[in-house]
N, CA, C and O atoms as a DFTB+ gen file, in Angstrom:
616 C
 N C O
     1  1       0.837      -1.180       0.000
     2  2       0.000       0.000       0.000
     3  2       0.882       1.243       0.000
     4  3       1.907       1.293       0.681
     5  1       0.479       2.222      -0.756
     6  2       1.098       3.542      -0.762
     7  2       0.052       4.527      -0.264
     8  3      -1.148       4.279      -0.377
     9  1       0.512       5.643       0.287
    10  2      -0.439       6.704       0.599
    11  2       0.109       8.031       0.072
    12  3       1.312       8.196      -0.129
    13  1      -0.804       8.958      -0.140
    14  2      -0.443      10.301      -0.557
    15  2      -0.552      11.210       0.660
    16  3      -1.546      11.188       1.385
    17  1       0.490      12.008       0.866
    18  2       0.480      13.029       1.909
    19  2       0.381      14.380       1.201
    20  3       1.166      14.674       0.299
    21  1      -0.574      15.185       1.608
    22  2      -0.765      16.490       0.982
    23  2       0.459      17.367       1.181
    24  3       1.081      17.360       2.243
    25  1       0.797      18.125       0.140
    26  2       1.966      18.998       0.210
    27  2       1.783      20.153       1.198
    28  3       2.754      20.838       1.520
    29  1       0.561      20.384       1.685
    30  2       0.346      21.395       2.722
    31  2       0.837      20.923       4.092
    32  3       0.997      21.732       5.006
    33  1       1.076      19.619       4.237
    34  2       1.657      19.090       5.469
    35  2       3.116      19.549       5.494
    36  3       3.894      19.199       4.607
    37  1       3.474      20.311       6.481
    38  2       4.824      20.863       6.553
    39  2       5.853      19.766       6.846
    40  3       5.704      18.968       7.771
    41  1       6.885      19.763       6.030
    42  2       7.963      18.782       6.198
    43  2       8.641      19.039       7.544
    44  3       8.944      20.178       7.900
    45  1       8.870      17.947       8.280
    46  2       9.530      18.045       9.572
    47  2       8.571      18.231      10.741
    48  3       8.995      18.163      11.895
    49  1       7.289      18.463      10.469
    50  2       6.319      18.680      11.548
    51  2       5.488      17.427      11.832
    52  3       4.647      17.426      12.731
    53  1       5.723      16.376      11.072
    54  2       4.941      15.144      11.245
    55  2       5.879      13.936      11.275
    56  3       5.594      12.884      10.703
    57  1       6.998      14.124      11.959
    58  2       8.049      13.111      11.991
    59  2       7.554      11.793      12.572
    60  3       7.869      10.731      12.035
    61  1       6.792      11.840      13.649
    62  2       6.327      10.602      14.290
    63  2       5.446       9.804      13.335
    64  3       5.592       8.587      13.222
    65  1       4.530      10.485      12.648
    66  2       3.680       9.782      11.668
    67  2       4.524       9.211      10.536
    68  3       4.349       8.059      10.139
    69  1       5.448      10.032      10.017
    70  2       6.268       9.566       8.894
    71  2       7.151       8.385       9.289
    72  3       7.340       7.458       8.501
    73  1       7.683       8.417      10.490
    74  2       8.465       7.271      10.977
    75  2       7.578       6.047      11.148
    76  3       7.995       4.924      10.865
    77  1       6.351       6.268      11.613
    78  2       5.403       5.162      11.755
    79  2       5.068       4.529      10.412
    80  3       5.017       3.305      10.292
    81  1       4.839       5.366       9.399
    82  2       4.576       4.826       8.061
    83  2       5.769       4.006       7.570
    84  3       5.602       2.912       7.030
    85  1       6.972       4.548       7.764
    86  2       8.182       3.849       7.320
    87  2       8.336       2.513       8.051
    88  3       8.678       1.502       7.437
    89  1       8.084       2.511       9.362
    90  2       8.193       1.286      10.160
    91  2       7.194       0.229       9.690
    92  3       7.480      -0.967       9.730
    93  1       6.024       0.682       9.244
    94  2       4.987      -0.236       8.747
    95  2       5.196      -0.612       7.279
    96  3       4.425      -1.388       6.713
    97  1       6.244      -0.054       6.668
    98  2       6.546      -0.382       5.277
    99  2       5.606       0.261       4.267
   100  3       5.405      -0.264       3.172
   101  1       5.032       1.399       4.641
   102  2       4.094       2.088       3.752
   103  2       4.786       3.310       3.148
   104  3       5.048       4.284       3.853
   105  1       5.085       3.263       1.845
   106  2       5.702       4.426       1.206
   107  2       4.725       5.603       1.149
   108  3       3.526       5.426       0.937
   109  1       5.263       6.797       1.343
   110  2       4.458       8.019       1.311
   111  2       4.910       8.857       0.121
   112  3       6.098       9.121      -0.064
   113  1       3.942       9.260      -0.669
   114  2       4.190      10.136      -1.818
   115  2       3.580      11.484      -1.495
   116  3       2.406      11.573      -1.137
   117  1       4.372      12.526      -1.619
   118  2       3.849      13.877      -1.374
   119  2       3.269      14.415      -2.679
   120  3       3.921      14.420      -3.723
   121  1       2.029      14.864      -2.581
   122  2       1.343      15.420      -3.741
   123  2       0.190      16.288      -3.248
   124  3      -0.285      16.119      -2.125
   125  1      -0.245      17.192      -4.070
   126  2      -1.370      18.063      -3.711
   127  2      -2.656      17.238      -3.704
   128  3      -2.970      16.544      -4.671
   129  1      -3.384      17.325      -2.608
   130  2      -4.696      16.683      -2.493
   131  2      -5.768      17.775      -2.535
   132  3      -5.546      18.875      -2.030
   133  1      -6.920      17.483      -3.130
   134  2      -7.982      18.494      -3.167
   135  2      -8.595      18.744      -1.789
   136  3      -9.165      19.806      -1.541
   137  1      -8.474      17.760      -0.896
   138  2      -8.961      17.890       0.481
   139  2      -8.295      16.813       1.317
   140  3      -7.875      15.782       0.793
   141  1      -8.199      17.052       2.620
   142  2      -7.582      16.093       3.532
   143  2      -6.064      16.155       3.495
   144  3      -5.465      16.811       2.643
   145  1      -5.464      15.454       4.446
   146  2      -4.006      15.410       4.550
   147  2      -3.413      14.115       4.014
   148  3      -2.279      14.100       3.533
   149  1      -4.185      13.015       4.095
   150  2      -3.689      11.709       3.656
   151  2      -4.787      10.998       2.874
   152  3      -5.972      11.113       3.189
   153  1      -4.374      10.272       1.862
   154  2      -5.333       9.509       1.052
   155  2      -4.604       8.321       0.426
   156  3      -3.394       8.374       0.206
   157  1      -5.342       7.258       0.144
   158  2      -4.708       6.128      -0.556
   159  2      -4.523       6.476      -2.029
   160  3      -5.211       7.336      -2.578
   161  1      -3.585       5.791      -2.641
   162  2      -3.453       5.933      -4.095
   163  2      -4.685       5.328      -4.744
   164  3      -5.322       4.449      -4.163
   165  1      -5.026       5.782      -5.933
   166  2      -6.196       5.212      -6.602
   167  2      -5.957       3.753      -6.994
   168  3      -4.820       3.332      -7.210
   169  1      -7.034       3.003      -7.079
   170  2      -6.949       1.603      -7.505
   171  2      -6.981       1.490      -9.023
   172  3      -6.598       0.464      -9.585
   173  1      -7.439       2.550      -9.683
   174  2      -7.525       2.585     -11.144
   175  2      -7.058       3.956     -11.619
   176  3      -7.369       4.977     -11.005
   177  1      -6.309       3.966     -12.716
   178  2      -5.892       5.228     -13.336
   179  2      -5.956       5.071     -14.854
   180  3      -5.711       3.992     -15.394
   181  1      -6.286       6.155     -15.519
   182  2      -6.368       6.152     -16.977
   183  2      -5.416       7.214     -17.507
   184  3      -5.465       8.374     -17.097
   185  1      -4.561       6.806     -18.410
   186  2      -3.630       7.719     -19.077
   187  2      -4.066       7.781     -20.536
   188  3      -4.068       6.761     -21.224
   189  1      -4.434       8.963     -21.013
   190  2      -4.908       9.075     -22.389
   191  2      -3.770       9.459     -23.330
   192  3      -2.853      10.194     -22.964
   193  1      -3.858       8.947     -24.532
   194  2      -2.910       9.260     -25.599
   195  2      -3.709       9.792     -26.774
   196  3      -4.749       9.237     -27.127
   197  1      -3.220      10.877     -27.385
   198  2      -3.993      11.538     -28.436
   199  2      -4.030      10.746     -29.736
   200  3      -4.893      10.982     -30.581
   201  1      -3.091       9.801     -29.905
   202  2      -3.087       8.963     -31.113
   203  2      -2.076       7.834     -30.948
   204  3      -1.375       7.751     -29.940
   205  1      -2.015       6.983     -31.940
   206  2      -1.105       5.836     -31.877
   207  2       0.343       6.296     -31.949
   208  3       1.224       5.678     -31.351
   209  1       0.589       7.357     -32.667
   210  2       1.955       7.861     -32.770
   211  2       2.489       8.278     -31.393
   212  3       3.675       8.099     -31.116
   213  1       1.632       8.831     -30.533
   214  2       2.092       9.226     -29.196
   215  2       2.503       8.004     -28.380
   216  3       3.547       8.030     -27.729
   217  1       1.715       6.946     -28.400
   218  2       2.075       5.746     -27.629
   219  2       3.307       5.081     -28.233
   220  3       4.113       4.499     -27.507
   221  1       3.462       5.162     -29.556
   222  2       4.660       4.620     -30.206
   223  2       5.903       5.353     -29.705
   224  3       6.935       4.730     -29.456
   225  1       5.804       6.674     -29.557
   226  2       6.926       7.447     -29.033
   227  2       7.229       7.111     -27.584
   228  3       8.390       7.082     -27.177
   229  1       6.176       6.855     -26.800
   230  2       6.365       6.496     -25.393
   231  2       7.078       5.152     -25.245
   232  3       7.978       5.004     -24.418
   233  1       6.669       4.187     -26.048
   234  2       7.190       2.824     -25.889
   235  2       8.449       2.572     -26.710
   236  3       9.402       1.966     -26.220
   237  1       8.455       3.032     -27.947
   238  2       9.542       2.696     -28.867
   239  2      10.371       3.905     -29.280
   240  3      11.186       3.809     -30.197
   241  1      10.176       5.026     -28.625
   242  2      10.915       6.239     -28.967
   243  2      12.291       6.256     -28.323
   244  3      12.914       5.213     -28.129
   245  1      12.752       7.443     -27.999
   246  2      14.088       7.561     -27.404
   247  2      14.136       6.813     -26.063
   248  3      13.127       6.673     -25.373
   249  1      15.314       6.351     -25.729
   250  2      15.489       5.512     -24.545
   251  2      14.967       6.184     -23.275
   252  3      14.328       5.539     -22.444
   253  1      15.240       7.467     -23.130
   254  2      14.811       8.210     -21.941
   255  2      13.286       8.170     -21.797
   256  3      12.770       7.996     -20.693
   257  1      12.577       8.328     -22.896
   258  2      11.105       8.301     -22.879
   259  2      10.590       6.905     -22.547
   260  3       9.646       6.759     -21.772
   261  1      11.204       5.883     -23.128
   262  2      10.799       4.501     -22.848
   263  2      10.987       4.175     -21.366
   264  3      10.119       3.554     -20.752
   265  1      12.101       4.586     -20.798
   266  2      12.374       4.316     -19.382
   267  2      11.346       5.020     -18.497
   268  3      10.851       4.432     -17.536
   269  1      11.022       6.276     -18.816
   270  2      10.007       7.018     -18.053
   271  2       8.670       6.298     -18.113
   272  3       8.000       6.143     -17.092
   273  1       8.278       5.856     -19.306
   274  2       7.007       5.166     -19.499
   275  2       6.986       3.838     -18.735
   276  3       6.015       3.529     -18.044
   277  1       8.051       3.065     -18.862
   278  2       8.154       1.779     -18.165
   279  2       8.088       1.973     -16.658
   280  3       7.412       1.212     -15.965
   281  1       8.785       2.986     -16.141
   282  2       8.772       3.253     -14.698
   283  2       7.380       3.640     -14.209
   284  3       6.990       3.283     -13.097
   285  1       6.637       4.362     -15.027
   286  2       5.259       4.705     -14.664
   287  2       4.418       3.427     -14.525
   288  3       3.624       3.297     -13.593
   289  1       4.600       2.504     -15.449
   290  2       3.867       1.229     -15.386
   291  2       4.260       0.421     -14.149
   292  3       3.404      -0.165     -13.487
   293  1       5.541       0.395     -13.846
   294  2       6.030      -0.347     -12.679
   295  2       5.503       0.270     -11.388
   296  3       5.080      -0.453     -10.485
   297  1       5.524       1.598     -11.291
   298  2       5.016       2.263     -10.087
   299  2       3.539       1.949      -9.875
   300  3       3.121       1.667      -8.752
   301  1       2.753       1.997     -10.935
   302  2       1.322       1.682     -10.810
   303  2       1.136       0.242     -10.353
   304  3       0.370      -0.025      -9.426
   305  1       1.832      -0.682     -11.000
   306  2       1.723      -2.099     -10.630
   307  2       2.107      -2.316      -9.171
   308  3       1.392      -2.991      -8.430
   309  1       3.239      -1.741      -8.759
   310  2       3.723      -1.937      -7.394
   311  2       2.807      -1.295      -6.352
   312  3       2.773      -1.729      -5.201
   313  1       2.069      -0.266      -6.755
   314  2       1.134       0.400      -5.840
   315  2      -0.233      -0.270      -5.834
   316  3      -1.138       0.168      -5.123
   317  1      -0.386      -1.340      -6.632
   318  2      -1.671      -2.038      -6.689
   319  2      -2.720      -1.289      -7.496
   320  3      -3.919      -1.479      -7.296
   321  1      -2.269      -0.446      -8.400
   322  2      -3.185       0.350      -9.222
   323  2      -3.262      -0.237     -10.630
   324  3      -2.235      -0.498     -11.257
   325  1      -4.470      -0.441     -11.116
   326  2      -4.672      -0.895     -12.492
   327  2      -4.536       0.319     -13.400
   328  3      -5.301       1.275     -13.281
   329  1      -3.564       0.282     -14.305
   330  2      -3.285       1.406     -15.200
   331  2      -3.755       1.083     -16.607
   332  3      -3.317       0.111     -17.222
   333  1      -4.653       1.919     -17.100
   334  2      -5.149       1.799     -18.470
   335  2      -4.546       2.910     -19.315
   336  3      -4.448       4.056     -18.876
   337  1      -4.146       2.560     -20.527
   338  2      -3.749       3.551     -21.518
   339  2      -4.847       3.565     -22.571
   340  3      -5.070       2.576     -23.268
   341  1      -5.521       4.691     -22.674
   342  2      -6.612       4.849     -23.635
   343  2      -6.084       5.640     -24.823
   344  3      -5.800       6.833     -24.719
   345  1      -5.957       4.952     -25.955
   346  2      -5.390       5.555     -27.147
   347  2      -6.520       5.992     -28.068
   348  3      -7.219       5.173     -28.666
   349  1      -6.675       7.304     -28.160
   350  2      -7.694       7.859     -29.041
   351  2      -7.147       7.805     -30.468
   352  3      -5.969       8.077     -30.696
   353  1      -7.998       7.456     -31.416
   354  2      -7.527       7.406     -32.798
   355  2      -8.686       7.544     -33.763
   356  3      -9.801       7.091     -33.502
   357  1      -8.396       8.175     -34.872
   358  2      -9.382       8.366     -35.945
   359  2      -9.330       7.226     -36.957
   360  3     -10.211       7.108     -37.809
   361  1      -8.297       6.384     -36.862
   362  2      -8.113       5.311     -37.831
   363  2      -9.083       4.146     -37.631
   364  3      -9.235       3.306     -38.518
   365  1      -9.732       4.094     -36.480
   366  2     -10.686       3.023     -36.219
   367  2     -10.119       1.814     -35.491
   368  3     -10.788       0.785     -35.409
   369  1      -8.902       1.910     -34.960
   370  2      -8.339       0.796     -34.195
   371  2      -9.171       0.604     -32.930
   372  3      -9.500       1.569     -32.240
   373  1      -9.505      -0.639     -32.635
   374  2     -10.314      -0.947     -31.456
   375  2      -9.633      -1.950     -30.526
   376  3     -10.134      -2.223     -29.435
   377  1      -8.493      -2.500     -30.951
   378  2      -7.847      -3.561     -30.187
   379  2      -6.346      -3.555     -30.428
   380  3      -5.875      -3.164     -31.496
   381  1      -5.612      -3.990     -29.429
   382  2      -4.159      -4.120     -29.562
   383  2      -3.809      -5.099     -30.680
   384  3      -2.754      -4.972     -31.301
   385  1      -4.676      -6.068     -30.940
   386  2      -4.420      -7.068     -31.983
   387  2      -4.477      -6.492     -33.392
   388  3      -4.151      -7.189     -34.353
   389  1      -4.882      -5.243     -33.532
   390  2      -4.937      -4.589     -34.847
   391  2      -3.735      -3.685     -35.100
   392  3      -3.539      -3.218     -36.222
   393  1      -2.938      -3.437     -34.082
   394  2      -1.857      -2.454     -34.182
   395  2      -0.824      -2.849     -35.233
   396  3      -0.181      -1.976     -35.817
   397  1      -0.652      -4.143     -35.485
   398  2       0.351      -4.558     -36.474
   399  2       0.061      -3.989     -37.869
   400  3       0.959      -3.947     -38.710
   401  1      -1.166      -3.554     -38.123
   402  2      -1.510      -2.981     -39.433
   403  2      -1.223      -1.478     -39.513
   404  3      -1.359      -0.875     -40.578
   405  1      -0.826      -0.871     -38.381
   406  2      -0.578       0.570     -38.351
   407  2       0.660       0.925     -39.173
   408  3       1.701       0.278     -39.060
   409  1       0.532       1.950     -39.991
   410  2       1.655       2.473     -40.764
   411  2       2.004       3.838     -40.187
   412  3       1.180       4.753     -40.202
   413  1       3.199       3.973     -39.690
   414  2       3.647       5.205     -39.068
   415  2       3.744       6.308     -40.122
   416  3       4.464       6.149     -41.108
   417  1       3.033       7.425     -39.933
   418  2       3.093       8.507     -40.910
   419  2       4.483       9.134     -41.036
   420  3       4.766       9.821     -42.017
   421  1       5.341       8.902     -40.058
   422  2       6.701       9.445     -40.110
   423  2       7.620       8.623     -41.005
   424  3       8.757       9.023     -41.254
   425  1       7.141       7.470     -41.495
   426  2       8.002       6.586     -42.276
   427  2       8.457       7.217     -43.589
   428  3       9.452       6.780     -44.167
   429  1       7.753       8.228     -44.063
   430  2       8.161       8.907     -45.296
   431  2       9.477       9.643     -45.077
   432  3      10.388       9.557     -45.900
   433  1       9.572      10.369     -43.962
   434  2      10.793      11.133     -43.682
   435  2      11.802      10.361     -42.837
   436  3      12.989      10.688     -42.841
   437  1      11.345       9.345     -42.118
   438  2      12.226       8.538     -41.266
   439  2      11.962       7.059     -41.522
   440  3      11.219       6.426     -40.772
   441  1      12.559       6.503     -42.565
   442  2      12.266       5.114     -42.948
   443  2      12.511       4.068     -41.857
   444  3      11.898       3.001     -41.894
   445  1      13.382       4.341     -40.897
   446  2      13.682       3.367     -39.850
   447  2      12.800       3.465     -38.616
   448  3      13.044       2.769     -37.631
   449  1      11.784       4.312     -38.650
   450  2      10.947       4.503     -37.455
   451  2      10.092       3.266     -37.175
   452  3       9.923       2.398     -38.031
   453  1       9.563       3.213     -35.964
   454  2       8.768       2.059     -35.541
   455  2       7.512       1.933     -36.404
   456  3       6.884       2.926     -36.773
   457  1       7.169       0.688     -36.713
   458  2       5.960       0.392     -37.477
   459  2       5.053      -0.510     -36.631
   460  3       5.439      -0.957     -35.551
   461  1       3.875      -0.761     -37.126
   462  2       2.857      -1.497     -36.398
   463  2       3.272      -2.825     -35.789
   464  3       3.020      -3.045     -34.605
   465  1       3.908      -3.736     -36.557
   466  2       4.241      -5.045     -35.966
   467  2       5.121      -4.935     -34.718
   468  3       4.874      -5.615     -33.722
   469  1       6.128      -4.097     -34.770
   470  2       7.028      -3.934     -33.607
   471  2       6.296      -3.273     -32.445
   472  3       6.474      -3.669     -31.293
   473  1       5.474      -2.269     -32.740
   474  2       4.729      -1.586     -31.691
   475  2       3.753      -2.542     -31.006
   476  3       3.668      -2.559     -29.778
   477  1       3.019      -3.334     -31.783
   478  2       2.067      -4.286     -31.198
   479  2       2.784      -5.259     -30.271
   480  3       2.313      -5.526     -29.166
   481  1       3.915      -5.789     -30.713
   482  2       4.675      -6.727     -29.881
   483  2       5.128      -6.057     -28.587
   484  3       5.031      -6.653     -27.515
   485  1       5.621      -4.823     -28.678
   486  2       6.091      -4.105     -27.491
   487  2       4.935      -3.835     -26.529
   488  3       5.103      -3.956     -25.316
   489  1       3.771      -3.474     -27.054
   490  2       2.608      -3.205     -26.198
   491  2       2.177      -4.477     -25.472
   492  3       1.878      -4.441     -24.278
   493  1       2.145      -5.581     -26.180
   494  2       1.752      -6.855     -25.548
   495  2       2.761      -7.266     -24.476
   496  3       2.378      -7.790     -23.430
   497  1       4.037      -7.031     -24.732
   498  2       5.073      -7.336     -23.735
   499  2       4.869      -6.487     -22.485
   500  3       4.979      -6.990     -21.366
   501  1       4.571      -5.197     -22.672
   502  2       4.352      -4.308     -21.525
   503  2       3.128      -4.755     -20.718
   504  3       3.151      -4.722     -19.488
   505  1       2.077      -5.167     -21.398
   506  2       0.885      -5.665     -20.691
   507  2       1.233      -6.872     -19.836
   508  3       0.829      -6.955     -18.676
   509  1       1.984      -7.810     -20.408
   510  2       2.358      -9.032     -19.690
   511  2       3.264      -8.735     -18.499
   512  3       3.044      -9.253     -17.404
   513  1       4.270      -7.912     -18.709
   514  2       5.257      -7.644     -17.658
   515  2       4.745      -6.737     -16.550
   516  3       5.060      -6.946     -15.378
   517  1       3.952      -5.726     -16.916
   518  2       3.620      -4.676     -15.957
   519  2       2.145      -4.578     -15.603
   520  3       1.767      -3.766     -14.759
   521  1       1.306      -5.392     -16.234
   522  2      -0.105      -5.426     -15.853
   523  2      -0.945      -4.260     -16.341
   524  3      -2.105      -4.131     -15.949
   525  1      -0.389      -3.416     -17.181
   526  2      -1.187      -2.316     -17.744
   527  2      -2.045      -2.857     -18.889
   528  3      -1.821      -3.966     -19.376
   529  1      -3.015      -2.072     -19.305
   530  2      -3.901      -2.481     -20.389
   531  2      -4.012      -1.345     -21.399
   532  3      -4.187      -0.183     -21.031
   533  1      -3.907      -1.697     -22.665
   534  2      -4.043      -0.725     -23.745
   535  2      -5.425      -0.861     -24.366
   536  3      -5.821      -1.940     -24.808
   537  1      -6.146       0.240     -24.390
   538  2      -7.483       0.288     -24.980
   539  2      -7.499       1.347     -26.074
   540  3      -6.666       2.253     -26.087
   541  1      -8.445       1.226     -26.982
   542  2      -8.520       2.132     -28.123
   543  2      -9.937       2.654     -28.266
   544  3     -10.905       1.951     -27.973
   545  1     -10.049       3.896     -28.723
   546  2     -11.371       4.473     -28.957
   547  2     -11.265       5.651     -29.917
   548  3     -10.171       6.114     -30.238
   549  1     -12.391       6.113     -30.355
   550  2     -12.459       7.355     -31.116
   551  2     -12.445       8.493     -30.086
   552  3     -12.900       8.305     -28.957
   553  1     -11.931       9.661     -30.461
   554  2     -11.843      10.760     -29.486
   555  2     -13.175      11.088     -28.809
   556  3     -13.200      11.390     -27.616
   557  1     -14.270      11.033     -29.547
   558  2     -15.568      11.377     -28.964
   559  2     -16.080      10.337     -27.968
   560  3     -17.034      10.608     -27.239
   561  1     -15.471       9.164     -27.923
   562  2     -15.859       8.112     -26.978
   563  2     -15.055       8.156     -25.688
   564  3     -15.423       7.503     -24.711
   565  1     -13.959       8.918     -25.669
   566  2     -12.998       8.873     -24.563
   567  2     -13.616       9.196     -23.208
   568  3     -13.381       8.467     -22.244
   569  1     -14.393      10.258     -23.109
   570  2     -14.945      10.662     -21.802
   571  2     -15.787       9.542     -21.193
   572  3     -15.637       9.233     -20.011
   573  1     -16.652       8.942     -21.970
   574  2     -17.506       7.865     -21.469
   575  2     -16.701       6.656     -21.024
   576  3     -17.007       6.048     -19.999
   577  1     -15.674       6.302     -21.790
   578  2     -14.841       5.149     -21.433
   579  2     -14.053       5.430     -20.158
   580  3     -13.937       4.561     -19.294
   581  1     -13.514       6.636     -20.038
   582  2     -12.772       6.999     -18.818
   583  2     -13.676       6.872     -17.594
   584  3     -13.276       6.289     -16.586
   585  1     -14.869       7.405     -17.675
   586  2     -15.799       7.319     -16.537
   587  2     -16.135       5.878     -16.200
   588  3     -16.209       5.513     -15.026
   589  1     -16.338       5.063     -17.215
   590  2     -16.656       3.635     -16.979
   591  2     -15.474       2.929     -16.292
   592  3     -15.676       2.171     -15.344
   593  1     -14.249       3.175     -16.767
   594  2     -13.077       2.537     -16.159
   595  2     -12.871       2.985     -14.722
   596  3     -12.580       2.169     -13.848
   597  1     -13.021       4.278     -14.477
   598  2     -12.810       4.803     -13.127
   599  2     -13.898       4.343     -12.146
   600  3     -13.678       4.327     -10.935
   601  1     -15.051       3.976     -12.666
   602  2     -16.121       3.507     -11.793
   603  2     -16.114       1.987     -11.641
   604  3     -17.032       1.413     -11.056
   605  1     -15.078       1.341     -12.168
   606  2     -14.921      -0.094     -11.969
   607  2     -15.380      -0.970     -13.113
   608  3     -15.304      -2.194     -13.009
   609  1     -15.849      -0.395     -14.189
   610  2     -16.254      -1.191     -15.348
   611  2     -15.091      -1.463     -16.271
   612  3     -14.131      -0.694     -16.312
   613  1     -15.172      -2.555     -17.013
   614  2     -14.105      -2.876     -17.992
   615  2     -14.573      -2.519     -19.384
   616  3     -13.834      -2.706     -20.351
């Protein structure tokens, strides 16, 4: 279990509580809370991507970006949070199993850039290793899907 401590809690003024959390093995993350001083991390989170090219850059782009993305997945998994990546797209992709057909629009100027087959394989590997889930929708469907996921629906 992780907990969030509001950034309004003054550092050094809650030493006994912080030592107690550490003794109990509960990591504390400092972040702004809309109310209260302490809260659990969410059990579900949704990260939206504006298109397939954005997720391709996150997973198969520069090494620094891939490491940041992978670490985000690991942190969510380790905190017991189900992390969904909702990829909005106009191309009509509805499933990770269709990604192999994606043609990267950058391939005209960058012939060696990632293409659909490699991206699909990388996404499936990330799902297996880190427990995240990749979902696809049209932009106008995103709000409804986010609400359904956050309320516990699949």
